[in-house]
Amino acid sequence: MQPDGDNGYSSGYSLCMRLAAIDVGSNSVHMIVADASRDGHLEVVDRVKEMVRLGRRSFMTGRLTDESMDLAIGALKNFGRLARVRRVDRLRAVATSAVREAKNRVGFIRRIRRETGLKIEVISGVEEARLIFQAAQHAFGLDGGPHLLVDVGGGSVELVLVQDRHPLWMHSAKLGVARLTERFLTEDPPTSAQLRRLEGHLDHKIGELLRKVRKAGAVHAIGTSGTINTLVAMARASRGEELGRLHGASASAEEITRLAGDLVTANAALRAELPGMDAKRVDLMPAAGALVDFVLKRSGASSLIACSWALREGLILSLLKAARGNSAADARRRSVKALASRFLGSNEHGQQVAKLALRLFDATAPVLGLPKTSRELLEYAALLHDVGHAIDHDRHNRHSYYLIKNAELFGFEPDEIEVIAQAARGHRKQAPKVDSPDLSALTGPRRRLVRGFAAILRVADALDRTHFGVVKNIEVSYSPGRLIIGVDSNKEKADLELWTCERRTDLLSRLLERQVTLAR
């Protein structure tokens, strides 16, 4: 393991590298290990966490306790061994709020270096916010907006307002849940007076900032911490949903308000019994509920979306950028290519279908009411439409939906992944029905995308029925009441493609309100 330098792998970044990041936080110490491919795609291969509570009492006394330092160093020794076993090429380790503010931090950092060999950077709150933003942008894309990013740690809260992938401002406040619990919520359950003092403190520290967020018009808050994941898991559990993967899952502001009420009125024993509760966070969740409820109410955000990528992943991205010497390629395309490669290998058929689908899109999008900006999503649906073949042939479109929806596709909004998955499912057999539960859950414009994409994919897929790429190009023209698809097979026989396509034009014909015919 080389914590800080290059090695034989890194020259020109021509080979896959294994990267690791360690976050010495106020509540826990985390490590993540990820492989970075030639084109910059990241695949997480290991995650470990130890609760050490460096922030316990330190925010009041200004000093890290001997017990918490011993626990942290024990965890870091194990992390160092794991990095060697995993053959990590580059590693970056940072410490945040609890260490940043401790009077005895210098001795602690030196002890870590002496006993574990790890070099720890103590980063500022603004740098922490920047790394969290980079991780969330990689994971969700953050187009449009504005979006409010919220990271709730033990010692601090990071807030970032994002518009069209760019941060408008970043702010770090000393409002972490361990700090708030120690200072304000000393009773279990907390008293009404304690809760009023806490709310007054929050208003004093971030109230004006959140009013600016409300004025900017942020609709959603995106949360990137374990604390927020717990709140979203509790909201899902209260709805009777299986917990499963939390990335992209959401809770409404009303659900958070209800949960906050439950958390601040129950004692520790009762909180531990609440559905979805993380047993290791029971003592901190009253502060977490009150804080997140305050942020949503004051900002006007209607929902909270969980993002599994946070500070550790931001550190990985910083290592990747440093290793490559330039910014990573677009996360969306990398993620799609990686998923297609995993299940389809070279995916010549997917690429052929994508080429034909995009030709159809360019000719029909204005009539179908599909915005130009959606072209990219259609391409990804085409590239991934057959991934379900890895599970079963006869129902592969349904399996494609499941694999796409549950894959780690970074850079997308959750409803964009849903559009891609539903379009892939609709490329064969039953067309997407307007009244289906999955389609009904989307907004009107998104429903239009699903049906339009499915109609196009059904034709494009049919035009490569043999998977031999015999259709070299298509030309689309209109005549009264008709759309004519001219098929160029460069003298190769395309009889099976044409025969199949004639049976797949029904949905496209309905949406265009004109007959679709083929011409050689």
Short mmCIF file of C-alpha atoms in Angstrom, two decimals, residues 14-449:
data_model
loop_
_atom_site.label_atom_id
_atom_site.label_comp_id
_atom_site.label_asym_id
_atom_site.label_seq_id
_atom_site.Cartn_x
_atom_site.Cartn_y
_atom_site.Cartn_z
CA SER A 14 -3.33 2.99 -18.42
CA LEU A 15 -4.39 0.18 -16.09
CA CYS A 16 -7.09 -0.37 -13.50
CA MET A 17 -6.24 1.07 -10.09
CA ARG A 18 -7.53 0.18 -6.67
CA LEU A 19 -8.25 3.25 -4.56
CA ALA A 20 -9.20 3.61 -0.89
CA ALA A 21 -10.48 6.42 1.31
CA ILE A 22 -10.72 6.70 5.08
CA ASP A 23 -12.95 9.18 6.90
CA VAL A 24 -12.20 9.72 10.59
CA GLY A 25 -15.53 11.22 11.62
CA SER A 26 -17.07 12.41 14.85
CA ASN A 27 -19.24 9.29 15.26
CA SER A 28 -17.47 6.61 13.25
CA VAL A 29 -14.43 5.74 11.18
CA HIS A 30 -15.22 4.61 7.65
CA MET A 31 -13.19 3.04 4.86
CA ILE A 32 -14.17 2.42 1.27
CA VAL A 33 -12.19 0.51 -1.39
CA ALA A 34 -13.02 0.94 -5.07
CA ASP A 35 -11.62 -0.16 -8.42
CA ALA A 36 -11.25 2.50 -11.12
CA SER A 37 -11.26 1.27 -14.72
CA ARG A 38 -9.48 2.79 -17.71
CA ASP A 39 -12.44 5.00 -18.57
CA GLY A 40 -12.91 6.19 -14.98
CA HIS A 41 -15.81 3.97 -13.89
CA LEU A 42 -15.75 3.22 -10.17
CA GLU A 43 -16.85 -0.07 -8.63
CA VAL A 44 -16.93 -0.33 -4.84
CA VAL A 45 -15.37 -3.60 -3.68
CA ASP A 46 -15.39 -3.11 0.10
CA ARG A 47 -16.85 -0.89 2.82
CA VAL A 48 -16.10 -1.06 6.54
CA LYS A 49 -17.17 1.07 9.49
CA GLU A 50 -16.43 1.24 13.20
CA MET A 51 -18.38 3.40 15.67
CA VAL A 52 -15.75 5.07 17.86
CA ARG A 53 -17.56 8.28 18.96
CA LEU A 54 -14.57 10.62 18.86
CA GLY A 55 -17.06 13.46 19.30
CA ARG A 56 -18.44 12.12 22.60
CA ARG A 57 -17.79 14.84 25.20
CA SER A 58 -15.09 16.40 23.00
CA PHE A 59 -17.42 19.13 21.70
CA MET A 60 -18.00 20.25 25.30
CA THR A 61 -14.50 19.69 26.71
CA GLY A 62 -12.42 20.48 23.61
CA ARG A 63 -10.43 17.24 23.99
CA LEU A 64 -10.70 13.75 22.49
CA THR A 65 -11.01 11.10 25.18
CA ASP A 66 -8.35 8.42 25.61
CA GLU A 67 -10.98 5.71 25.14
CA SER A 68 -12.25 7.07 21.83
CA MET A 69 -8.72 7.62 20.52
CA ASP A 70 -7.79 4.02 21.41
CA LEU A 71 -10.88 2.73 19.60
CA ALA A 72 -10.13 4.85 16.54
CA ILE A 73 -6.53 3.72 16.33
CA GLY A 74 -7.58 0.08 16.71
CA ALA A 75 -10.00 0.54 13.81
CA LEU A 76 -7.38 2.30 11.70
CA LYS A 77 -4.89 -0.53 12.26
CA ASN A 78 -7.49 -2.93 10.88
CA PHE A 79 -8.18 -0.61 7.96
CA GLY A 80 -4.46 -0.49 7.17
CA ARG A 81 -4.30 -4.28 7.15
CA LEU A 82 -7.34 -4.42 4.89
CA ALA A 83 -5.73 -1.97 2.48
CA ARG A 84 -2.67 -4.22 2.26
CA VAL A 85 -4.77 -7.36 1.78
CA ARG A 86 -6.83 -5.60 -0.88
CA ARG A 87 -3.63 -4.38 -2.58
CA VAL A 88 -4.69 -0.74 -2.58
CA ASP A 89 -2.66 1.46 -4.93
CA ARG A 90 -3.60 4.87 -3.57
CA LEU A 91 -5.21 5.87 -0.28
CA ARG A 92 -6.39 9.17 1.15
CA ALA A 93 -7.40 9.53 4.80
CA VAL A 94 -9.02 12.61 6.35
CA ALA A 95 -10.39 13.70 9.71
CA THR A 96 -13.33 16.04 10.17
CA SER A 97 -15.08 18.05 12.85
CA ALA A 98 -14.22 16.26 16.12
CA VAL A 99 -10.51 16.06 15.33
CA ARG A 100 -10.47 19.47 13.64
CA GLU A 101 -11.65 21.18 16.83
CA ALA A 102 -9.81 19.10 19.45
CA LYS A 103 -7.00 20.72 21.41
CA ASN A 104 -5.11 17.41 21.49
CA ARG A 105 -5.48 16.73 17.75
CA VAL A 106 -1.78 17.11 16.96
CA GLY A 107 -0.76 14.35 19.36
CA PHE A 108 -3.57 12.14 18.06
CA ILE A 109 -2.55 12.58 14.41
CA ARG A 110 1.09 11.84 15.28
CA ARG A 111 0.05 8.73 17.21
CA ILE A 112 -1.96 7.49 14.23
CA ARG A 113 1.04 7.93 11.94
CA ARG A 114 3.35 6.20 14.41
CA GLU A 115 1.08 3.23 15.18
CA THR A 116 -0.66 2.66 11.84
CA GLY A 117 1.53 4.26 9.18
CA LEU A 118 -1.44 6.29 7.93
CA LYS A 119 -1.10 9.99 7.21
CA ILE A 120 -4.30 11.80 8.20
CA GLU A 121 -5.32 15.14 6.68
CA VAL A 122 -7.45 17.36 8.90
CA ILE A 123 -9.75 19.05 6.39
CA SER A 124 -11.82 22.20 6.78
CA GLY A 125 -15.59 22.26 6.82
CA VAL A 126 -15.67 23.90 3.38
CA GLU A 127 -13.37 21.23 1.92
CA GLU A 128 -15.64 18.60 3.46
CA ALA A 129 -18.63 20.24 1.77
CA ARG A 130 -16.77 20.35 -1.57
CA LEU A 131 -15.94 16.64 -1.46
CA ILE A 132 -19.53 15.76 -0.51
CA PHE A 133 -20.80 17.86 -3.43
CA GLN A 134 -18.48 16.05 -5.86
CA ALA A 135 -19.75 12.67 -4.63
CA ALA A 136 -23.42 13.67 -4.91
CA GLN A 137 -22.87 15.15 -8.36
CA HIS A 138 -21.22 11.91 -9.50
CA ALA A 139 -24.08 9.87 -8.06
CA PHE A 140 -27.07 12.00 -9.12
CA GLY A 141 -25.85 14.35 -11.84
CA LEU A 142 -27.67 17.31 -10.23
CA ASP A 143 -28.94 18.80 -13.47
CA GLY A 144 -31.57 21.50 -13.15
CA GLY A 145 -32.47 22.47 -9.64
CA PRO A 146 -31.79 24.18 -7.44
CA HIS A 147 -30.99 21.20 -5.20
CA LEU A 148 -30.11 21.43 -1.51
CA LEU A 149 -27.42 18.97 -0.42
CA VAL A 150 -27.45 18.15 3.30
CA ASP A 151 -24.82 16.10 5.12
CA VAL A 152 -25.46 15.53 8.82
CA GLY A 153 -22.40 14.41 10.73
CA GLY A 154 -21.67 14.08 14.41
CA GLY A 155 -20.01 17.45 14.74
CA SER A 156 -21.04 19.49 11.72
CA VAL A 157 -23.67 19.91 9.02
CA GLU A 158 -22.68 20.71 5.46
CA LEU A 159 -25.18 22.53 3.22
CA VAL A 160 -24.62 23.07 -0.51
CA LEU A 161 -27.05 24.75 -2.91
CA VAL A 162 -26.59 23.36 -6.42
CA GLN A 163 -27.94 24.62 -9.74
CA ASP A 164 -27.23 22.79 -13.02
CA ARG A 165 -24.35 20.77 -11.53
CA HIS A 166 -22.61 23.84 -10.07
CA PRO A 167 -22.54 24.83 -6.38
CA LEU A 168 -23.99 28.28 -5.79
CA TRP A 169 -22.64 28.27 -2.25
CA MET A 170 -21.28 25.88 0.38
CA HIS A 171 -21.65 26.22 4.13
CA SER A 172 -20.41 24.18 7.09
CA ALA A 173 -22.08 24.73 10.48
CA LYS A 174 -21.23 23.28 13.89
CA LEU A 175 -24.59 21.56 14.19
CA GLY A 176 -23.78 17.84 14.12
CA VAL A 177 -26.07 15.48 16.00
CA ALA A 178 -23.52 14.47 18.64
CA ARG A 179 -22.78 18.12 19.37
CA LEU A 180 -26.48 19.05 19.54
CA THR A 181 -27.30 16.07 21.76
CA GLU A 182 -24.56 16.90 24.26
CA ARG A 183 -25.39 20.59 24.38
CA PHE A 184 -29.18 20.66 24.23
CA LEU A 185 -30.87 17.25 24.55
CA THR A 186 -29.51 16.02 27.86
CA GLU A 187 -32.74 14.36 29.00
CA ASP A 188 -34.19 11.15 27.55
CA PRO A 189 -36.63 11.89 26.07
CA PRO A 190 -35.76 15.58 25.71
CA THR A 191 -38.02 18.12 27.38
CA SER A 192 -40.10 20.70 25.53
CA ALA A 193 -37.84 23.44 26.86
CA GLN A 194 -34.74 21.68 25.50
CA LEU A 195 -36.37 21.31 22.09
CA ARG A 196 -37.31 25.01 22.02
CA ARG A 197 -33.72 26.00 22.86
CA LEU A 198 -32.45 23.67 20.13
CA GLU A 199 -34.80 25.18 17.54
CA GLY A 200 -33.77 28.69 18.55
CA HIS A 201 -30.11 27.73 18.14
CA LEU A 202 -30.73 26.23 14.69
CA ASP A 203 -32.61 29.33 13.61
CA HIS A 204 -29.76 31.53 14.79
CA LYS A 205 -27.12 29.47 12.95
CA ILE A 206 -28.77 28.52 9.66
CA GLY A 207 -32.26 30.02 9.64
CA GLU A 208 -31.38 32.91 7.33
CA LEU A 209 -29.46 30.60 4.99
CA LEU A 210 -32.44 28.26 4.69
CA ARG A 211 -34.74 31.18 3.97
CA LYS A 212 -32.50 31.94 0.98
CA VAL A 213 -32.89 28.32 -0.12
CA ARG A 214 -36.68 28.69 0.07
CA LYS A 215 -36.48 31.88 -1.98
CA ALA A 216 -34.31 30.11 -4.58
CA GLY A 217 -37.04 27.49 -4.99
CA ALA A 218 -35.32 24.24 -4.06
CA VAL A 219 -37.88 21.42 -4.27
CA HIS A 220 -35.86 18.50 -2.93
CA ALA A 221 -33.16 18.02 -0.33
CA ILE A 222 -30.56 15.35 -1.05
CA GLY A 223 -29.04 13.79 2.06
CA THR A 224 -25.65 12.11 2.06
CA SER A 225 -25.08 10.78 5.59
CA GLY A 226 -25.79 7.64 7.57
CA THR A 227 -28.08 9.70 9.80
CA ILE A 228 -30.23 10.69 6.84
CA ASN A 229 -30.18 7.15 5.46
CA THR A 230 -31.61 6.02 8.81
CA LEU A 231 -34.43 8.57 8.62
CA VAL A 232 -35.32 7.53 5.06
CA ALA A 233 -35.15 3.85 6.07
CA MET A 234 -37.55 4.56 8.94
CA ALA A 235 -39.95 6.37 6.60
CA ARG A 236 -39.91 3.42 4.19
CA ALA A 237 -40.42 0.95 7.03
CA SER A 238 -43.40 2.93 8.30
CA ARG A 239 -44.91 2.64 4.81
CA GLY A 240 -44.49 -1.13 4.98
CA GLU A 241 -41.82 -1.16 2.25
CA GLU A 242 -38.88 -3.53 2.16
CA LEU A 243 -35.77 -1.56 3.04
CA GLY A 244 -33.42 -2.85 0.34
CA ARG A 245 -31.18 -0.33 -1.37
CA LEU A 246 -31.55 3.19 0.03
CA HIS A 247 -29.75 5.15 -2.68
CA GLY A 248 -32.38 7.22 -4.45
CA ALA A 249 -35.12 6.37 -1.94
CA SER A 250 -37.07 9.30 -0.52
CA ALA A 251 -39.21 10.49 2.36
CA SER A 252 -41.68 13.35 2.22
CA ALA A 253 -41.30 16.38 4.46
CA GLU A 254 -44.51 15.32 6.21
CA GLU A 255 -43.05 11.88 6.96
CA ILE A 256 -39.92 13.47 8.42
CA THR A 257 -42.04 15.73 10.63
CA ARG A 258 -43.96 12.71 11.93
CA LEU A 259 -40.74 10.75 12.54
CA ALA A 260 -39.15 13.70 14.31
CA GLY A 261 -42.15 13.81 16.64
CA ASP A 262 -41.83 10.09 17.37
CA LEU A 263 -38.10 10.38 18.00
CA VAL A 264 -38.23 13.30 20.44
CA THR A 265 -41.11 11.90 22.49
CA ALA A 266 -39.79 8.34 22.94
CA ASN A 267 -37.03 7.21 25.28
CA ALA A 268 -34.07 5.17 24.05
CA ALA A 269 -35.76 1.81 24.65
CA LEU A 270 -38.83 2.82 22.67
CA ARG A 271 -36.77 4.43 19.89
CA ALA A 272 -34.85 1.18 19.47
CA GLU A 273 -38.14 -0.56 18.64
CA LEU A 274 -39.14 1.88 15.89
CA PRO A 275 -39.17 0.22 12.43
CA GLY A 276 -36.05 0.93 10.39
CA MET A 277 -34.02 2.22 13.35
CA ASP A 278 -30.23 1.74 13.31
CA ALA A 279 -29.43 0.41 16.78
CA LYS A 280 -26.09 2.23 16.85
CA ARG A 281 -27.75 5.61 16.32
CA VAL A 282 -30.56 5.38 18.89
CA ASP A 283 -29.13 8.03 21.21
CA LEU A 284 -28.49 10.56 18.42
CA MET A 285 -31.73 10.26 16.46
CA PRO A 286 -33.82 12.80 18.47
CA ALA A 287 -31.34 15.49 17.45
CA ALA A 288 -31.23 14.10 13.91
CA GLY A 289 -35.01 14.19 13.56
CA ALA A 290 -35.31 17.70 14.95
CA LEU A 291 -32.46 19.01 12.78
CA VAL A 292 -33.59 17.49 9.47
CA ASP A 293 -37.21 18.49 10.12
CA PHE A 294 -36.03 22.06 10.72
CA VAL A 295 -33.99 22.08 7.49
CA LEU A 296 -36.89 20.82 5.38
CA LYS A 297 -39.46 23.17 6.91
CA ARG A 298 -37.32 26.29 6.67
CA SER A 299 -35.97 25.52 3.19
CA GLY A 300 -39.37 24.60 1.79
CA ALA A 301 -38.06 21.30 0.41
CA SER A 302 -40.93 18.88 -0.06
CA SER A 303 -38.90 15.68 0.18
CA LEU A 304 -35.61 14.17 1.29
CA ILE A 305 -33.73 11.87 -1.10
CA ALA A 306 -31.06 9.49 0.21
CA CYS A 307 -27.68 9.46 -1.52
CA SER A 308 -25.33 6.63 -0.61
CA TRP A 309 -22.31 8.54 -1.90
CA ALA A 310 -20.80 11.02 0.54
CA LEU A 311 -17.41 12.15 1.85
CA ARG A 312 -15.60 8.82 1.36
CA GLU A 313 -16.69 8.61 -2.25
CA GLY A 314 -15.67 12.23 -2.77
CA LEU A 315 -12.20 11.30 -1.56
CA ILE A 316 -12.10 8.40 -4.04
CA LEU A 317 -13.03 10.79 -6.85
CA SER A 318 -10.28 13.18 -5.79
CA LEU A 319 -7.76 10.32 -5.96
CA LEU A 320 -9.05 9.33 -9.37
CA LYS A 321 -8.77 12.86 -10.69
CA ALA A 322 -5.23 13.19 -9.34
CA ALA A 323 -4.20 9.83 -10.81
CA ARG A 324 -5.58 10.61 -14.26
CA GLY A 325 -4.42 14.20 -14.36
CA ASN A 326 -7.80 15.41 -15.67
CA SER A 327 -11.46 15.32 -14.81
CA ALA A 328 -13.30 12.02 -15.03
CA ALA A 329 -15.44 11.30 -18.08
CA ASP A 330 -19.17 11.70 -17.76
CA ALA A 331 -20.41 9.46 -14.95
CA ARG A 332 -23.65 8.58 -16.71
CA ARG A 333 -22.06 7.07 -19.81
CA ARG A 334 -19.39 5.27 -17.79
CA SER A 335 -22.00 3.66 -15.56
CA VAL A 336 -24.16 2.54 -18.49
CA LYS A 337 -21.18 1.11 -20.38
CA ALA A 338 -20.01 -0.74 -17.29
CA LEU A 339 -23.43 -2.31 -16.71
CA ALA A 340 -23.77 -3.30 -20.37
CA SER A 341 -20.28 -4.78 -20.41
CA ARG A 342 -20.96 -6.77 -17.25
CA PHE A 343 -24.03 -8.53 -18.68
CA LEU A 344 -23.64 -8.25 -22.46
CA GLY A 345 -19.92 -8.22 -23.18
CA SER A 346 -19.13 -6.23 -26.33
CA ASN A 347 -22.85 -5.49 -26.83
CA GLU A 348 -22.82 -5.08 -30.63
CA HIS A 349 -26.59 -5.57 -30.74
CA GLY A 350 -27.20 -2.87 -28.14
CA GLN A 351 -25.00 -0.45 -30.06
CA GLN A 352 -26.82 -1.23 -33.32
CA VAL A 353 -30.22 -0.73 -31.68
CA ALA A 354 -29.00 2.54 -30.16
CA LYS A 355 -27.84 3.79 -33.57
CA LEU A 356 -31.19 3.00 -35.21
CA ALA A 357 -33.20 4.28 -32.23
CA LEU A 358 -31.44 7.64 -32.32
CA ARG A 359 -32.17 7.96 -36.04
CA LEU A 360 -35.84 7.34 -35.32
CA PHE A 361 -35.78 9.76 -32.39
CA ASP A 362 -34.36 12.58 -34.50
CA ALA A 363 -37.16 12.11 -37.04
CA THR A 364 -40.09 11.58 -34.66
CA ALA A 365 -39.30 13.46 -31.42
CA PRO A 366 -41.13 16.68 -32.39
CA VAL A 367 -44.30 14.75 -33.25
CA LEU A 368 -44.05 12.52 -30.17
CA GLY A 369 -43.45 15.53 -27.92
CA LEU A 370 -40.04 14.28 -26.73
CA PRO A 371 -37.53 17.02 -25.78
CA LYS A 372 -34.11 16.97 -27.45
CA THR A 373 -32.49 16.68 -24.03
CA SER A 374 -34.06 13.23 -23.58
CA ARG A 375 -32.12 11.77 -26.53
CA GLU A 376 -29.34 10.64 -24.21
CA LEU A 377 -31.75 8.64 -22.03
CA LEU A 378 -33.09 6.80 -25.08
CA GLU A 379 -29.56 5.87 -26.08
CA TYR A 380 -28.91 4.40 -22.64
CA ALA A 381 -32.20 2.47 -22.70
CA ALA A 382 -31.18 1.03 -26.07
CA LEU A 383 -27.72 0.04 -24.85
CA LEU A 384 -29.20 -1.70 -21.80
CA HIS A 385 -32.47 -3.12 -23.16
CA ASP A 386 -31.18 -6.70 -23.31
CA VAL A 387 -29.23 -6.95 -20.02
CA GLY A 388 -32.00 -9.22 -18.70
CA HIS A 389 -30.82 -11.97 -21.07
CA ALA A 390 -28.24 -12.77 -18.38
CA ILE A 391 -31.10 -14.13 -16.25
CA ASP A 392 -33.67 -15.52 -18.68
CA HIS A 393 -34.54 -15.22 -22.38
CA ASP A 394 -38.33 -15.45 -22.41
CA ARG A 395 -38.87 -12.71 -19.82
CA HIS A 396 -35.64 -10.84 -20.37
CA ASN A 397 -37.35 -7.47 -20.77
CA ARG A 398 -38.74 -7.75 -17.22
CA HIS A 399 -35.34 -8.79 -15.89
CA SER A 400 -33.77 -5.84 -17.73
CA TYR A 401 -36.11 -3.53 -15.79
CA TYR A 402 -35.04 -5.04 -12.46
CA LEU A 403 -31.30 -4.98 -13.24
CA ILE A 404 -31.33 -1.39 -14.48
CA LYS A 405 -33.42 -0.12 -11.58
CA ASN A 406 -31.17 -1.75 -8.97
CA ALA A 407 -27.79 -1.12 -10.59
CA GLU A 408 -25.42 1.60 -9.42
CA LEU A 409 -25.98 4.00 -12.32
CA PHE A 410 -24.29 7.20 -11.26
CA GLY A 411 -25.04 10.69 -12.47
CA PHE A 412 -28.78 10.09 -12.88
CA GLU A 413 -31.81 11.37 -11.05
CA PRO A 414 -33.93 8.47 -9.68
CA ASP A 415 -36.77 9.12 -12.12
CA GLU A 416 -34.34 9.11 -15.04
CA ILE A 417 -33.28 5.58 -14.05
CA GLU A 418 -36.97 4.66 -13.83
CA VAL A 419 -37.56 5.98 -17.36
CA ILE A 420 -34.63 3.99 -18.74
CA ALA A 421 -35.73 0.83 -16.92
CA GLN A 422 -39.39 1.07 -17.97
CA ALA A 423 -38.47 1.83 -21.58
CA ALA A 424 -36.20 -1.23 -21.65
CA ARG A 425 -39.00 -3.37 -20.22
CA GLY A 426 -41.38 -2.08 -22.91
CA HIS A 427 -39.13 -2.90 -25.87
CA ARG A 428 -40.94 -6.22 -26.47
CA LYS A 429 -44.16 -8.04 -25.71
CA GLN A 430 -46.68 -5.89 -23.83
CA ALA A 431 -46.37 -2.16 -24.45
CA PRO A 432 -46.39 0.18 -21.44
CA LYS A 433 -49.98 0.80 -20.36
CA VAL A 434 -51.05 4.29 -19.37
CA ASP A 435 -52.77 3.02 -16.22
CA SER A 436 -49.97 0.69 -15.03
CA PRO A 437 -48.83 1.43 -11.44
CA ASP A 438 -45.18 1.95 -12.41
CA LEU A 439 -46.03 4.35 -15.22
CA SER A 440 -48.64 6.18 -13.14
CA ALA A 441 -46.01 6.88 -10.47
CA LEU A 442 -44.10 9.10 -12.92
CA THR A 443 -44.91 12.67 -13.91
CA GLY A 444 -46.74 13.30 -17.19
CA PRO A 445 -43.59 14.29 -19.13
CA ARG A 446 -41.75 11.23 -17.83
CA ARG A 447 -44.66 8.95 -18.81
CA ARG A 448 -44.49 10.41 -22.31
CA LEU A 449 -40.78 9.56 -22.45
#
